[in-house]
mmCIF file with all atom_site columns, C-alpha atoms in Angstrom:
data_model
loop_
_atom_site.group_PDB
_atom_site.id
_atom_site.type_symbol
_atom_site.label_atom_id
_atom_site.label_alt_id
_atom_site.label_comp_id
_atom_site.label_asym_id
_atom_site.label_entity_id
_atom_site.label_seq_id
_atom_site.pdbx_PDB_ins_code
_atom_site.Cartn_x
_atom_site.Cartn_y
_atom_site.Cartn_z
_atom_site.occupancy
_atom_site.B_iso_or_equiv
_atom_site.pdbx_formal_charge
_atom_site.auth_seq_id
_atom_site.auth_comp_id
_atom_site.auth_asym_id
_atom_site.auth_atom_id
_atom_site.pdbx_PDB_model_num
ATOM 1   C CA . ASN A 1 1   ? 0.000   0.000  0.000   1.00 0.00 ? 1   ASN A CA 1
ATOM 2   C CA . ASN A 1 2   ? 2.821   2.382  0.876   1.00 0.00 ? 2   ASN A CA 1
ATOM 3   C CA . THR A 1 3   ? 4.590   1.624  -2.397  1.00 0.00 ? 3   THR A CA 1
ATOM 4   C CA . SER A 1 4   ? 1.355   2.130  -4.308  1.00 0.00 ? 4   SER A CA 1
ATOM 5   C CA . ASP A 1 5   ? 0.772   5.506  -2.616  1.00 0.00 ? 5   ASP A CA 1
ATOM 6   C CA . GLN A 1 6   ? 4.291   6.701  -3.409  1.00 0.00 ? 6   GLN A CA 1
ATOM 7   C CA . LEU A 1 7   ? 3.988   5.520  -7.006  1.00 0.00 ? 7   LEU A CA 1
ATOM 8   C CA . SER A 1 8   ? 0.713   7.423  -7.357  1.00 0.00 ? 8   SER A CA 1
ATOM 9   C CA . VAL A 1 9   ? 2.426   10.610 -6.154  1.00 0.00 ? 9   VAL A CA 1
ATOM 10  C CA . VAL A 1 10  ? 5.303   10.132 -8.611  1.00 0.00 ? 10  VAL A CA 1
ATOM 11  C CA . GLN A 1 11  ? 2.930   9.457  -11.506 1.00 0.00 ? 11  GLN A CA 1
ATOM 12  C CA . LYS A 1 12  ? 0.947   12.595 -10.654 1.00 0.00 ? 12  LYS A CA 1
ATOM 13  C CA . ARG A 1 13  ? 4.111   14.696 -10.605 1.00 0.00 ? 13  ARG A CA 1
ATOM 14  C CA . ILE A 1 14  ? 5.277   13.309 -13.928 1.00 0.00 ? 14  ILE A CA 1
ATOM 15  C CA . SER A 1 15  ? 1.886   13.742 -15.619 1.00 0.00 ? 15  SER A CA 1
ATOM 16  C CA . THR A 1 16  ? 1.344   17.313 -14.384 1.00 0.00 ? 16  THR A CA 1
ATOM 17  C CA . GLY A 1 17  ? 4.952   18.516 -14.163 1.00 0.00 ? 17  GLY A CA 1
ATOM 18  C CA . PHE A 1 18  ? 4.159   19.929 -10.735 1.00 0.00 ? 18  PHE A CA 1
ATOM 19  C CA . ARG A 1 19  ? 5.402   18.939 -7.296  1.00 0.00 ? 19  ARG A CA 1
ATOM 20  C CA . VAL A 1 20  ? 2.376   20.842 -5.962  1.00 0.00 ? 20  VAL A CA 1
ATOM 21  C CA . ALA A 1 21  ? -0.506  20.336 -8.384  1.00 0.00 ? 21  ALA A CA 1
ATOM 22  C CA . ASP A 1 22  ? -3.302  20.988 -5.881  1.00 0.00 ? 22  ASP A CA 1
ATOM 23  C CA . SER A 1 23  ? -3.944  21.647 -2.215  1.00 0.00 ? 23  SER A CA 1
ATOM 24  C CA . LYS A 1 24  ? -3.677  17.908 -1.398  1.00 0.00 ? 24  LYS A CA 1
ATOM 25  C CA . ASP A 1 25  ? 0.019   17.941 -2.233  1.00 0.00 ? 25  ASP A CA 1
ATOM 26  C CA . ASP A 1 26  ? 0.932   20.931 -0.053  1.00 0.00 ? 26  ASP A CA 1
ATOM 27  C CA . GLY A 1 27  ? -1.838  23.236 1.102   1.00 0.00 ? 27  GLY A CA 1
ATOM 28  C CA . GLY A 1 28  ? 0.430   26.128 2.077   1.00 0.00 ? 28  GLY A CA 1
ATOM 29  C CA . ALA A 1 29  ? 2.528   26.065 -1.071  1.00 0.00 ? 29  ALA A CA 1
ATOM 30  C CA . PHE A 1 30  ? -0.569  25.728 -3.246  1.00 0.00 ? 30  PHE A CA 1
ATOM 31  C CA . ALA A 1 31  ? -2.173  28.776 -1.606  1.00 0.00 ? 31  ALA A CA 1
ATOM 32  C CA . VAL A 1 32  ? 0.963   30.834 -2.256  1.00 0.00 ? 32  VAL A CA 1
ATOM 33  C CA . ALA A 1 33  ? 1.077   29.575 -5.855  1.00 0.00 ? 33  ALA A CA 1
ATOM 34  C CA . GLN A 1 34  ? -2.526  30.609 -6.453  1.00 0.00 ? 34  GLN A CA 1
ATOM 35  C CA . ALA A 1 35  ? -1.819  34.095 -5.104  1.00 0.00 ? 35  ALA A CA 1
ATOM 36  C CA . VAL A 1 36  ? 1.185   34.413 -7.422  1.00 0.00 ? 36  VAL A CA 1
ATOM 37  C CA . ARG A 1 37  ? -0.882  33.209 -10.383 1.00 0.00 ? 37  ARG A CA 1
ATOM 38  C CA . ALA A 1 38  ? -3.485  35.854 -9.573  1.00 0.00 ? 38  ALA A CA 1
ATOM 39  C CA . ASP A 1 39  ? -0.763  38.528 -9.551  1.00 0.00 ? 39  ASP A CA 1
ATOM 40  C CA . VAL A 1 40  ? 0.512   37.327 -12.932 1.00 0.00 ? 40  VAL A CA 1
ATOM 41  C CA . ALA A 1 41  ? -3.011  37.422 -14.367 1.00 0.00 ? 41  ALA A CA 1
ATOM 42  C CA . GLY A 1 42  ? -3.509  40.937 -12.979 1.00 0.00 ? 42  GLY A CA 1
ATOM 43  C CA . LEU A 1 43  ? -0.241  42.205 -14.438 1.00 0.00 ? 43  LEU A CA 1
ATOM 44  C CA . THR A 1 44  ? -1.050  40.680 -17.813 1.00 0.00 ? 44  THR A CA 1
ATOM 45  C CA . ALA A 1 45  ? -4.461  42.374 -17.808 1.00 0.00 ? 45  ALA A CA 1
ATOM 46  C CA . ALA A 1 46  ? -2.901  45.691 -16.742 1.00 0.00 ? 46  ALA A CA 1
ATOM 47  C CA . ASN A 1 47  ? -0.460  45.542 -19.653 1.00 0.00 ? 47  ASN A CA 1
ATOM 48  C CA . GLU A 1 48  ? -3.328  44.934 -22.053 1.00 0.00 ? 48  GLU A CA 1
ATOM 49  C CA . GLN A 1 49  ? -5.057  48.070 -20.745 1.00 0.00 ? 49  GLN A CA 1
ATOM 50  C CA . LEU A 1 50  ? -1.831  50.062 -20.927 1.00 0.00 ? 50  LEU A CA 1
ATOM 51  C CA . GLY A 1 51  ? -1.376  48.862 -24.502 1.00 0.00 ? 51  GLY A CA 1
ATOM 52  C CA . GLY A 1 52  ? -4.735  50.352 -25.434 1.00 0.00 ? 52  GLY A CA 1
ATOM 53  C CA . THR A 1 53  ? -3.810  53.669 -23.838 1.00 0.00 ? 53  THR A CA 1
ATOM 54  C CA . LYS A 1 54  ? -0.472  53.606 -25.665 1.00 0.00 ? 54  LYS A CA 1
ATOM 55  C CA . GLY A 1 55  ? -2.406  53.263 -28.927 1.00 0.00 ? 55  GLY A CA 1
ATOM 56  C CA . VAL A 1 56  ? -4.391  56.404 -28.120 1.00 0.00 ? 56  VAL A CA 1
ATOM 57  C CA . LEU A 1 57  ? -1.193  58.309 -27.312 1.00 0.00 ? 57  LEU A CA 1
ATOM 58  C CA . GLU A 1 58  ? 0.578   57.203 -30.488 1.00 0.00 ? 58  GLU A CA 1
ATOM 59  C CA . THR A 1 59  ? -2.412  58.367 -32.539 1.00 0.00 ? 59  THR A CA 1
ATOM 60  C CA . THR A 1 60  ? -2.323  61.674 -30.674 1.00 0.00 ? 60  THR A CA 1
ATOM 61  C CA . PHE A 1 61  ? 1.393   62.043 -31.407 1.00 0.00 ? 61  PHE A CA 1
ATOM 62  C CA . ALA A 1 62  ? 0.822   61.405 -35.094 1.00 0.00 ? 62  ALA A CA 1
ATOM 63  C CA . ALA A 1 63  ? -1.814  64.141 -35.210 1.00 0.00 ? 63  ALA A CA 1
ATOM 64  C CA . LEU A 1 64  ? 0.265   66.634 -33.246 1.00 0.00 ? 64  LEU A CA 1
ATOM 65  C CA . GLY A 1 65  ? 3.249   65.939 -35.482 1.00 0.00 ? 65  GLY A CA 1
ATOM 66  C CA . LYS A 1 66  ? 1.230   66.859 -38.562 1.00 0.00 ? 66  LYS A CA 1
ATOM 67  C CA . VAL A 1 67  ? -0.176  69.923 -36.818 1.00 0.00 ? 67  VAL A CA 1
ATOM 68  C CA . SER A 1 68  ? 3.349   71.049 -35.935 1.00 0.00 ? 68  SER A CA 1
ATOM 69  C CA . GLU A 1 69  ? 4.499   70.549 -39.529 1.00 0.00 ? 69  GLU A CA 1
ATOM 70  C CA . THR A 1 70  ? 1.556   72.542 -40.815 1.00 0.00 ? 70  THR A CA 1
ATOM 71  C CA . MET A 1 71  ? 2.329   75.390 -38.419 1.00 0.00 ? 71  MET A CA 1
ATOM 72  C CA . THR A 1 72  ? 5.658   75.839 -40.208 1.00 0.00 ? 72  THR A CA 1
ATOM 73  C CA . LYS A 1 73  ? 3.736   76.517 -43.401 1.00 0.00 ? 73  LYS A CA 1
ATOM 74  C CA . VAL A 1 74  ? 1.351   78.787 -41.510 1.00 0.00 ? 74  VAL A CA 1
ATOM 75  C CA . ARG A 1 75  ? 4.265   80.934 -40.319 1.00 0.00 ? 75  ARG A CA 1
ATOM 76  C CA . GLU A 1 76  ? 5.535   81.196 -43.888 1.00 0.00 ? 76  GLU A CA 1
ATOM 77  C CA . THR A 1 77  ? 2.116   82.259 -45.145 1.00 0.00 ? 77  THR A CA 1
ATOM 78  C CA . LEU A 1 78  ? 1.557   84.718 -42.293 1.00 0.00 ? 78  LEU A CA 1
ATOM 79  C CA . THR A 1 79  ? 4.947   86.295 -42.937 1.00 0.00 ? 79  THR A CA 1
ATOM 80  C CA . ARG A 1 80  ? 3.968   86.888 -46.541 1.00 0.00 ? 80  ARG A CA 1
ATOM 81  C CA . MET A 1 81  ? 0.602   88.310 -45.482 1.00 0.00 ? 81  MET A CA 1
ATOM 82  C CA . ALA A 1 82  ? 2.358   90.714 -43.123 1.00 0.00 ? 82  ALA A CA 1
ATOM 83  C CA . ASP A 1 83  ? 4.031   92.421 -46.097 1.00 0.00 ? 83  ASP A CA 1
ATOM 84  C CA . GLY A 1 84  ? 2.296   95.762 -46.540 1.00 0.00 ? 84  GLY A CA 1
ATOM 85  C CA . THR A 1 85  ? 3.320   95.999 -50.225 1.00 0.00 ? 85  THR A CA 1
ATOM 86  C CA . LEU A 1 86  ? 0.950   93.213 -51.294 1.00 0.00 ? 86  LEU A CA 1
ATOM 87  C CA . ASN A 1 87  ? -1.978  94.221 -53.455 1.00 0.00 ? 87  ASN A CA 1
ATOM 88  C CA . ASP A 1 88  ? -5.477  92.991 -52.618 1.00 0.00 ? 88  ASP A CA 1
ATOM 89  C CA . GLU A 1 89  ? -5.367  90.055 -55.046 1.00 0.00 ? 89  GLU A CA 1
ATOM 90  C CA . GLN A 1 90  ? -2.054  88.788 -53.691 1.00 0.00 ? 90  GLN A CA 1
ATOM 91  C CA . PHE A 1 91  ? -3.221  89.161 -50.091 1.00 0.00 ? 91  PHE A CA 1
ATOM 92  C CA . ASP A 1 92  ? -6.426  87.248 -50.875 1.00 0.00 ? 92  ASP A CA 1
ATOM 93  C CA . GLN A 1 93  ? -4.420  84.393 -52.397 1.00 0.00 ? 93  GLN A CA 1
ATOM 94  C CA . TYR A 1 94  ? -2.278  84.052 -49.276 1.00 0.00 ? 94  TYR A CA 1
ATOM 95  C CA . SER A 1 95  ? -5.392  84.370 -47.152 1.00 0.00 ? 95  SER A CA 1
ATOM 96  C CA . ALA A 1 96  ? -6.918  81.395 -49.002 1.00 0.00 ? 96  ALA A CA 1
ATOM 97  C CA . GLN A 1 97  ? -3.734  79.398 -48.383 1.00 0.00 ? 97  GLN A CA 1
ATOM 98  C CA . TYR A 1 98  ? -3.871  80.296 -44.693 1.00 0.00 ? 98  TYR A CA 1
ATOM 99  C CA . THR A 1 99  ? -7.513  79.211 -44.450 1.00 0.00 ? 99  THR A CA 1
ATOM 100 C CA . ALA A 1 100 ? -6.718  75.879 -46.133 1.00 0.00 ? 100 ALA A CA 1
ATOM 101 C CA . LEU A 1 101 ? -3.869  75.249 -43.672 1.00 0.00 ? 101 LEU A CA 1
ATOM 102 C CA . ARG A 1 102 ? -6.146  76.109 -40.750 1.00 0.00 ? 102 ARG A CA 1
ATOM 103 C CA . THR A 1 103 ? -8.716  73.599 -42.027 1.00 0.00 ? 103 THR A CA 1
ATOM 104 C CA . GLN A 1 104 ? -5.988  70.942 -42.256 1.00 0.00 ? 104 GLN A CA 1
ATOM 105 C CA . ILE A 1 105 ? -5.059  71.532 -38.634 1.00 0.00 ? 105 ILE A CA 1
ATOM 106 C CA . GLN A 1 106 ? -8.698  71.208 -37.566 1.00 0.00 ? 106 GLN A CA 1
ATOM 107 C CA . ASN A 1 107 ? -8.997  67.952 -39.498 1.00 0.00 ? 107 ASN A CA 1
ATOM 108 C CA . PHE A 1 108 ? -5.820  66.489 -37.987 1.00 0.00 ? 108 PHE A CA 1
ATOM 109 C CA . ILE A 1 109 ? -7.175  67.214 -34.514 1.00 0.00 ? 109 ILE A CA 1
ATOM 110 C CA . SER A 1 110 ? -10.679 65.859 -35.135 1.00 0.00 ? 110 SER A CA 1
ATOM 111 C CA . ASP A 1 111 ? -9.304  62.688 -36.777 1.00 0.00 ? 111 ASP A CA 1
ATOM 112 C CA . ALA A 1 112 ? -6.956  61.837 -33.874 1.00 0.00 ? 112 ALA A CA 1
ATOM 113 C CA . THR A 1 113 ? -9.093  58.968 -32.556 1.00 0.00 ? 113 THR A CA 1
ATOM 114 C CA . TYR A 1 114 ? -8.154  55.420 -31.549 1.00 0.00 ? 114 TYR A CA 1
ATOM 115 C CA . ASN A 1 115 ? -10.899 52.927 -30.746 1.00 0.00 ? 115 ASN A CA 1
ATOM 116 C CA . GLY A 1 116 ? -13.299 55.828 -30.314 1.00 0.00 ? 116 GLY A CA 1
ATOM 117 C CA . ARG A 1 117 ? -11.075 57.726 -27.861 1.00 0.00 ? 117 ARG A CA 1
ATOM 118 C CA . THR A 1 118 ? -9.146  60.945 -28.376 1.00 0.00 ? 118 THR A CA 1
ATOM 119 C CA . MET A 1 119 ? -6.944  63.031 -26.113 1.00 0.00 ? 119 MET A CA 1
ATOM 120 C CA . LEU A 1 120 ? -7.503  66.197 -28.148 1.00 0.00 ? 120 LEU A CA 1
ATOM 121 C CA . ASP A 1 121 ? -11.097 66.700 -27.067 1.00 0.00 ? 121 ASP A CA 1
ATOM 122 C CA . THR A 1 122 ? -12.063 67.184 -23.432 1.00 0.00 ? 122 THR A CA 1
ATOM 123 C CA . ALA A 1 123 ? -15.619 66.027 -24.195 1.00 0.00 ? 123 ALA A CA 1
ATOM 124 C CA . GLY A 1 124 ? -14.340 62.442 -24.165 1.00 0.00 ? 124 GLY A CA 1
ATOM 125 C CA . GLY A 1 125 ? -12.773 62.939 -20.756 1.00 0.00 ? 125 GLY A CA 1
ATOM 126 C CA . ASP A 1 126 ? -9.413  61.842 -19.367 1.00 0.00 ? 126 ASP A CA 1
ATOM 127 C CA . ILE A 1 127 ? -8.183  58.256 -19.638 1.00 0.00 ? 127 ILE A CA 1
ATOM 128 C CA . VAL A 1 128 ? -7.713  56.540 -16.285 1.00 0.00 ? 128 VAL A CA 1
ATOM 129 C CA . THR A 1 129 ? -5.935  53.262 -17.001 1.00 0.00 ? 129 THR A CA 1
ATOM 130 C CA . THR A 1 130 ? -5.013  50.408 -14.650 1.00 0.00 ? 130 THR A CA 1
ATOM 131 C CA . ARG A 1 131 ? -1.237  50.210 -14.314 1.00 0.00 ? 131 ARG A CA 1
ATOM 132 C CA . ASN A 1 132 ? -0.617  47.189 -12.073 1.00 0.00 ? 132 ASN A CA 1
ATOM 133 C CA . GLU A 1 133 ? -2.133  44.103 -10.447 1.00 0.00 ? 133 GLU A CA 1
ATOM 134 C CA . SER A 1 134 ? -3.242  46.102 -7.403  1.00 0.00 ? 134 SER A CA 1
ATOM 135 C CA . GLY A 1 135 ? -5.646  48.188 -9.484  1.00 0.00 ? 135 GLY A CA 1
ATOM 136 C CA . GLU A 1 136 ? -3.659  51.410 -9.077  1.00 0.00 ? 136 GLU A CA 1
ATOM 137 C CA . THR A 1 137 ? -4.227  53.805 -11.949 1.00 0.00 ? 137 THR A CA 1
ATOM 138 C CA . PHE A 1 138 ? -2.471  56.325 -14.174 1.00 0.00 ? 138 PHE A CA 1
ATOM 139 C CA . THR A 1 139 ? -4.315  59.282 -15.683 1.00 0.00 ? 139 THR A CA 1
ATOM 140 C CA . VAL A 1 140 ? -3.753  60.736 -19.144 1.00 0.00 ? 140 VAL A CA 1
ATOM 141 C CA . THR A 1 141 ? -5.308  64.199 -19.217 1.00 0.00 ? 141 THR A CA 1
ATOM 142 C CA . ALA A 1 142 ? -7.182  65.298 -22.349 1.00 0.00 ? 142 ALA A CA 1
ATOM 143 C CA . ILE A 1 143 ? -6.827  68.792 -23.809 1.00 0.00 ? 143 ILE A CA 1
ATOM 144 C CA . ASP A 1 144 ? -9.203  70.935 -25.843 1.00 0.00 ? 144 ASP A CA 1
ATOM 145 C CA . GLY A 1 145 ? -7.456  70.766 -29.200 1.00 0.00 ? 145 GLY A CA 1
ATOM 146 C CA . ALA A 1 146 ? -10.125 72.658 -31.106 1.00 0.00 ? 146 ALA A CA 1
ATOM 147 C CA . ALA A 1 147 ? -9.797  75.623 -28.759 1.00 0.00 ? 147 ALA A CA 1
ATOM 148 C CA . ASP A 1 148 ? -6.095  75.593 -27.893 1.00 0.00 ? 148 ASP A CA 1
ATOM 149 C CA . LEU A 1 149 ? -4.305  74.140 -30.921 1.00 0.00 ? 149 LEU A CA 1
ATOM 150 C CA . VAL A 1 150 ? -6.086  75.831 -33.826 1.00 0.00 ? 150 VAL A CA 1
ATOM 151 C CA . ILE A 1 151 ? -4.957  79.178 -35.176 1.00 0.00 ? 151 ILE A CA 1
ATOM 152 C CA . ALA A 1 152 ? -7.441  82.034 -35.521 1.00 0.00 ? 152 ALA A CA 1
ATOM 153 C CA . ALA A 1 153 ? -9.224  82.793 -38.764 1.00 0.00 ? 153 ALA A CA 1
ATOM 154 C CA . ALA A 1 154 ? -7.219  84.504 -41.484 1.00 0.00 ? 154 ALA A CA 1
ATOM 155 C CA . PRO A 1 155 ? -6.146  88.061 -40.586 1.00 0.00 ? 155 PRO A CA 1
ATOM 156 C CA . ALA A 1 156 ? -8.042  90.800 -42.380 1.00 0.00 ? 156 ALA A CA 1
ATOM 157 C CA . ASP A 1 157 ? -4.985  92.794 -43.423 1.00 0.00 ? 157 ASP A CA 1
ATOM 158 C CA . SER A 1 158 ? -1.193  93.000 -43.189 1.00 0.00 ? 158 SER A CA 1
ATOM 159 C CA . THR A 1 159 ? -1.337  94.785 -39.835 1.00 0.00 ? 159 THR A CA 1
ATOM 160 C CA . ALA A 1 160 ? -3.397  91.949 -38.314 1.00 0.00 ? 160 ALA A CA 1
ATOM 161 C CA . ALA A 1 161 ? -0.932  89.430 -39.760 1.00 0.00 ? 161 ALA A CA 1
ATOM 162 C CA . GLN A 1 162 ? 1.953   91.309 -38.159 1.00 0.00 ? 162 GLN A CA 1
ATOM 163 C CA . THR A 1 163 ? 0.145   91.275 -34.816 1.00 0.00 ? 163 THR A CA 1
ATOM 164 C CA . ALA A 1 164 ? -0.454  87.516 -35.073 1.00 0.00 ? 164 ALA A CA 1
ATOM 165 C CA . LEU A 1 165 ? 3.286   86.933 -35.527 1.00 0.00 ? 165 LEU A CA 1
ATOM 166 C CA . GLN A 1 166 ? 4.407   89.156 -32.680 1.00 0.00 ? 166 GLN A CA 1
ATOM 167 C CA . SER A 1 167 ? 5.284   87.946 -29.185 1.00 0.00 ? 167 SER A CA 1
ATOM 168 C CA . GLY A 1 168 ? 2.019   87.116 -27.441 1.00 0.00 ? 168 GLY A CA 1
ATOM 169 C CA . GLY A 1 169 ? 0.194   87.015 -30.758 1.00 0.00 ? 169 GLY A CA 1
ATOM 170 C CA . ASP A 1 170 ? -2.147  84.250 -31.868 1.00 0.00 ? 170 ASP A CA 1
ATOM 171 C CA . PHE A 1 171 ? 0.461   82.267 -33.788 1.00 0.00 ? 171 PHE A CA 1
ATOM 172 C CA . GLU A 1 172 ? 2.976   82.213 -30.947 1.00 0.00 ? 172 GLU A CA 1
ATOM 173 C CA . THR A 1 173 ? 0.262   81.303 -28.427 1.00 0.00 ? 173 THR A CA 1
ATOM 174 C CA . VAL A 1 174 ? -0.948  78.335 -30.476 1.00 0.00 ? 174 VAL A CA 1
ATOM 175 C CA . GLU A 1 175 ? 2.600   77.221 -31.291 1.00 0.00 ? 175 GLU A CA 1
ATOM 176 C CA . SER A 1 176 ? 3.433   77.227 -27.574 1.00 0.00 ? 176 SER A CA 1
ATOM 177 C CA . ALA A 1 177 ? 0.291   75.227 -26.777 1.00 0.00 ? 177 ALA A CA 1
ATOM 178 C CA . ILE A 1 178 ? 1.269   72.616 -29.381 1.00 0.00 ? 178 ILE A CA 1
ATOM 179 C CA . ALA A 1 179 ? 4.750   72.320 -27.855 1.00 0.00 ? 179 ALA A CA 1
ATOM 180 C CA . ASP A 1 180 ? 3.216   71.892 -24.383 1.00 0.00 ? 180 ASP A CA 1
ATOM 181 C CA . ALA A 1 181 ? 0.887   69.170 -25.691 1.00 0.00 ? 181 ALA A CA 1
ATOM 182 C CA . LEU A 1 182 ? 3.768   67.290 -27.320 1.00 0.00 ? 182 LEU A CA 1
ATOM 183 C CA . ASN A 1 183 ? 5.733   67.475 -24.076 1.00 0.00 ? 183 ASN A CA 1
ATOM 184 C CA . GLN A 1 184 ? 2.781   66.359 -21.948 1.00 0.00 ? 184 GLN A CA 1
ATOM 185 C CA . PHE A 1 185 ? 1.847   63.380 -24.076 1.00 0.00 ? 185 PHE A CA 1
ATOM 186 C CA . GLY A 1 186 ? 5.521   62.507 -24.587 1.00 0.00 ? 186 GLY A CA 1
ATOM 187 C CA . SER A 1 187 ? 5.979   62.202 -20.836 1.00 0.00 ? 187 SER A CA 1
ATOM 188 C CA . ASP A 1 188 ? 2.797   60.129 -20.546 1.00 0.00 ? 188 ASP A CA 1
ATOM 189 C CA . SER A 1 189 ? 3.948   57.806 -23.331 1.00 0.00 ? 189 SER A CA 1
ATOM 190 C CA . ASN A 1 190 ? 7.375   57.303 -21.723 1.00 0.00 ? 190 ASN A CA 1
ATOM 191 C CA . TYR A 1 191 ? 5.729   56.507 -18.404 1.00 0.00 ? 191 TYR A CA 1
ATOM 192 C CA . ILE A 1 192 ? 3.463   53.896 -19.977 1.00 0.00 ? 192 ILE A CA 1
ATOM 193 C CA . ASP A 1 193 ? 6.356   52.305 -21.890 1.00 0.00 ? 193 ASP A CA 1
ATOM 194 C CA . GLY A 1 194 ? 8.310   52.046 -18.660 1.00 0.00 ? 194 GLY A CA 1
ATOM 195 C CA . GLN A 1 195 ? 5.343   50.597 -16.757 1.00 0.00 ? 195 GLN A CA 1
ATOM 196 C CA . ILE A 1 196 ? 4.740   47.962 -19.446 1.00 0.00 ? 196 ILE A CA 1
ATOM 197 C CA . ARG A 1 197 ? 8.401   46.898 -19.342 1.00 0.00 ? 197 ARG A CA 1
ATOM 198 C CA . TYR A 1 198 ? 8.362   46.762 -15.552 1.00 0.00 ? 198 TYR A CA 1
ATOM 199 C CA . ASN A 1 199 ? 5.182   44.666 -15.506 1.00 0.00 ? 199 ASN A CA 1
ATOM 200 C CA . LYS A 1 200 ? 6.736   42.193 -17.968 1.00 0.00 ? 200 LYS A CA 1
ATOM 201 C CA . ASP A 1 201 ? 9.881   41.905 -15.866 1.00 0.00 ? 201 ASP A CA 1
ATOM 202 C CA . LYS A 1 202 ? 7.783   41.388 -12.748 1.00 0.00 ? 202 LYS A CA 1
ATOM 203 C CA . VAL A 1 203 ? 5.761   38.633 -14.457 1.00 0.00 ? 203 VAL A CA 1
ATOM 204 C CA . ASP A 1 204 ? 9.006   36.869 -15.403 1.00 0.00 ? 204 ASP A CA 1
ATOM 205 C CA . ALA A 1 205 ? 10.233  37.121 -11.811 1.00 0.00 ? 205 ALA A CA 1
ATOM 206 C CA . LEU A 1 206 ? 6.959   35.855 -10.373 1.00 0.00 ? 206 LEU A CA 1
ATOM 207 C CA . GLU A 1 207 ? 6.809   32.940 -12.784 1.00 0.00 ? 207 GLU A CA 1
ATOM 208 C CA . GLY A 1 208 ? 10.418  32.053 -11.942 1.00 0.00 ? 208 GLY A CA 1
ATOM 209 C CA . GLY A 1 209 ? 9.630   32.001 -8.243  1.00 0.00 ? 209 GLY A CA 1
ATOM 210 C CA . LEU A 1 210 ? 6.449   30.045 -8.894  1.00 0.00 ? 210 LEU A CA 1
ATOM 211 C CA . GLY A 1 211 ? 8.389   27.392 -10.786 1.00 0.00 ? 211 GLY A CA 1
ATOM 212 C CA . THR A 1 212 ? 10.823  26.979 -7.908  1.00 0.00 ? 212 THR A CA 1
ATOM 213 C CA . LEU A 1 213 ? 7.907   26.603 -5.509  1.00 0.00 ? 213 LEU A CA 1
ATOM 214 C CA . ILE A 1 214 ? 5.715   24.066 -7.325  1.00 0.00 ? 214 ILE A CA 1
ATOM 215 C CA . ASP A 1 215 ? 7.569   22.505 -10.283 1.00 0.00 ? 215 ASP A CA 1
ATOM 216 C CA . ALA A 1 216 ? 8.567   18.863 -9.992  1.00 0.00 ? 216 ALA A CA 1
ATOM 217 C CA . ASP A 1 217 ? 12.125  17.618 -10.499 1.00 0.00 ? 217 ASP A CA 1
ATOM 218 C CA . LEU A 1 218 ? 11.210  15.303 -13.348 1.00 0.00 ? 218 LEU A CA 1
ATOM 219 C CA . ALA A 1 219 ? 14.680  13.742 -13.566 1.00 0.00 ? 219 ALA A CA 1
ATOM 220 C CA . LYS A 1 220 ? 14.465  12.772 -9.913  1.00 0.00 ? 220 LYS A CA 1
ATOM 221 C CA . GLU A 1 221 ? 10.903  11.533 -10.208 1.00 0.00 ? 221 GLU A CA 1
#
């Protein structure tokens, strides 16, 4: 009977690969193993949520990059409009170019959505994402892109164009807001990348410890 019992234990270890397959084998070790497995599952789920938030941020970056590029063209056009020697026809042509660039910027901002979420519209609210197995969160704050990142309508004359280009003018204000947005979302993206890497490393460590706790020594068995 004793030999049969020992053989049953060995066969169970070989078939499952575990020294502790259930609470009958070692109640304490099995309870610890289940807690570790729960942590691993929580970290895996957290990384999935962080991955979704990262997708929103990457989409936001793509939009802001195009907005920033377009602002370079806006400055060029505004500088031309600020020239008081332009006749009415020439000014109107540059004004049309300016308006087209402004529309592009508006479109880039409104199209910056990922899975129905955008960080360039406060109507959708901030994103509060789970960052670890304990349910602690990280918040990505949305901004009002339509209000803060879009230049004003085309200036009516060269004097208005000059004012827009001056320190504290509309162009400088919007350009500064775009830079702030890039910095804010850049920091958020770096944080999320770091959290994802940390969670993966922690999962590897937990799984390594779990193996030491419950895995069977198959060669010995």
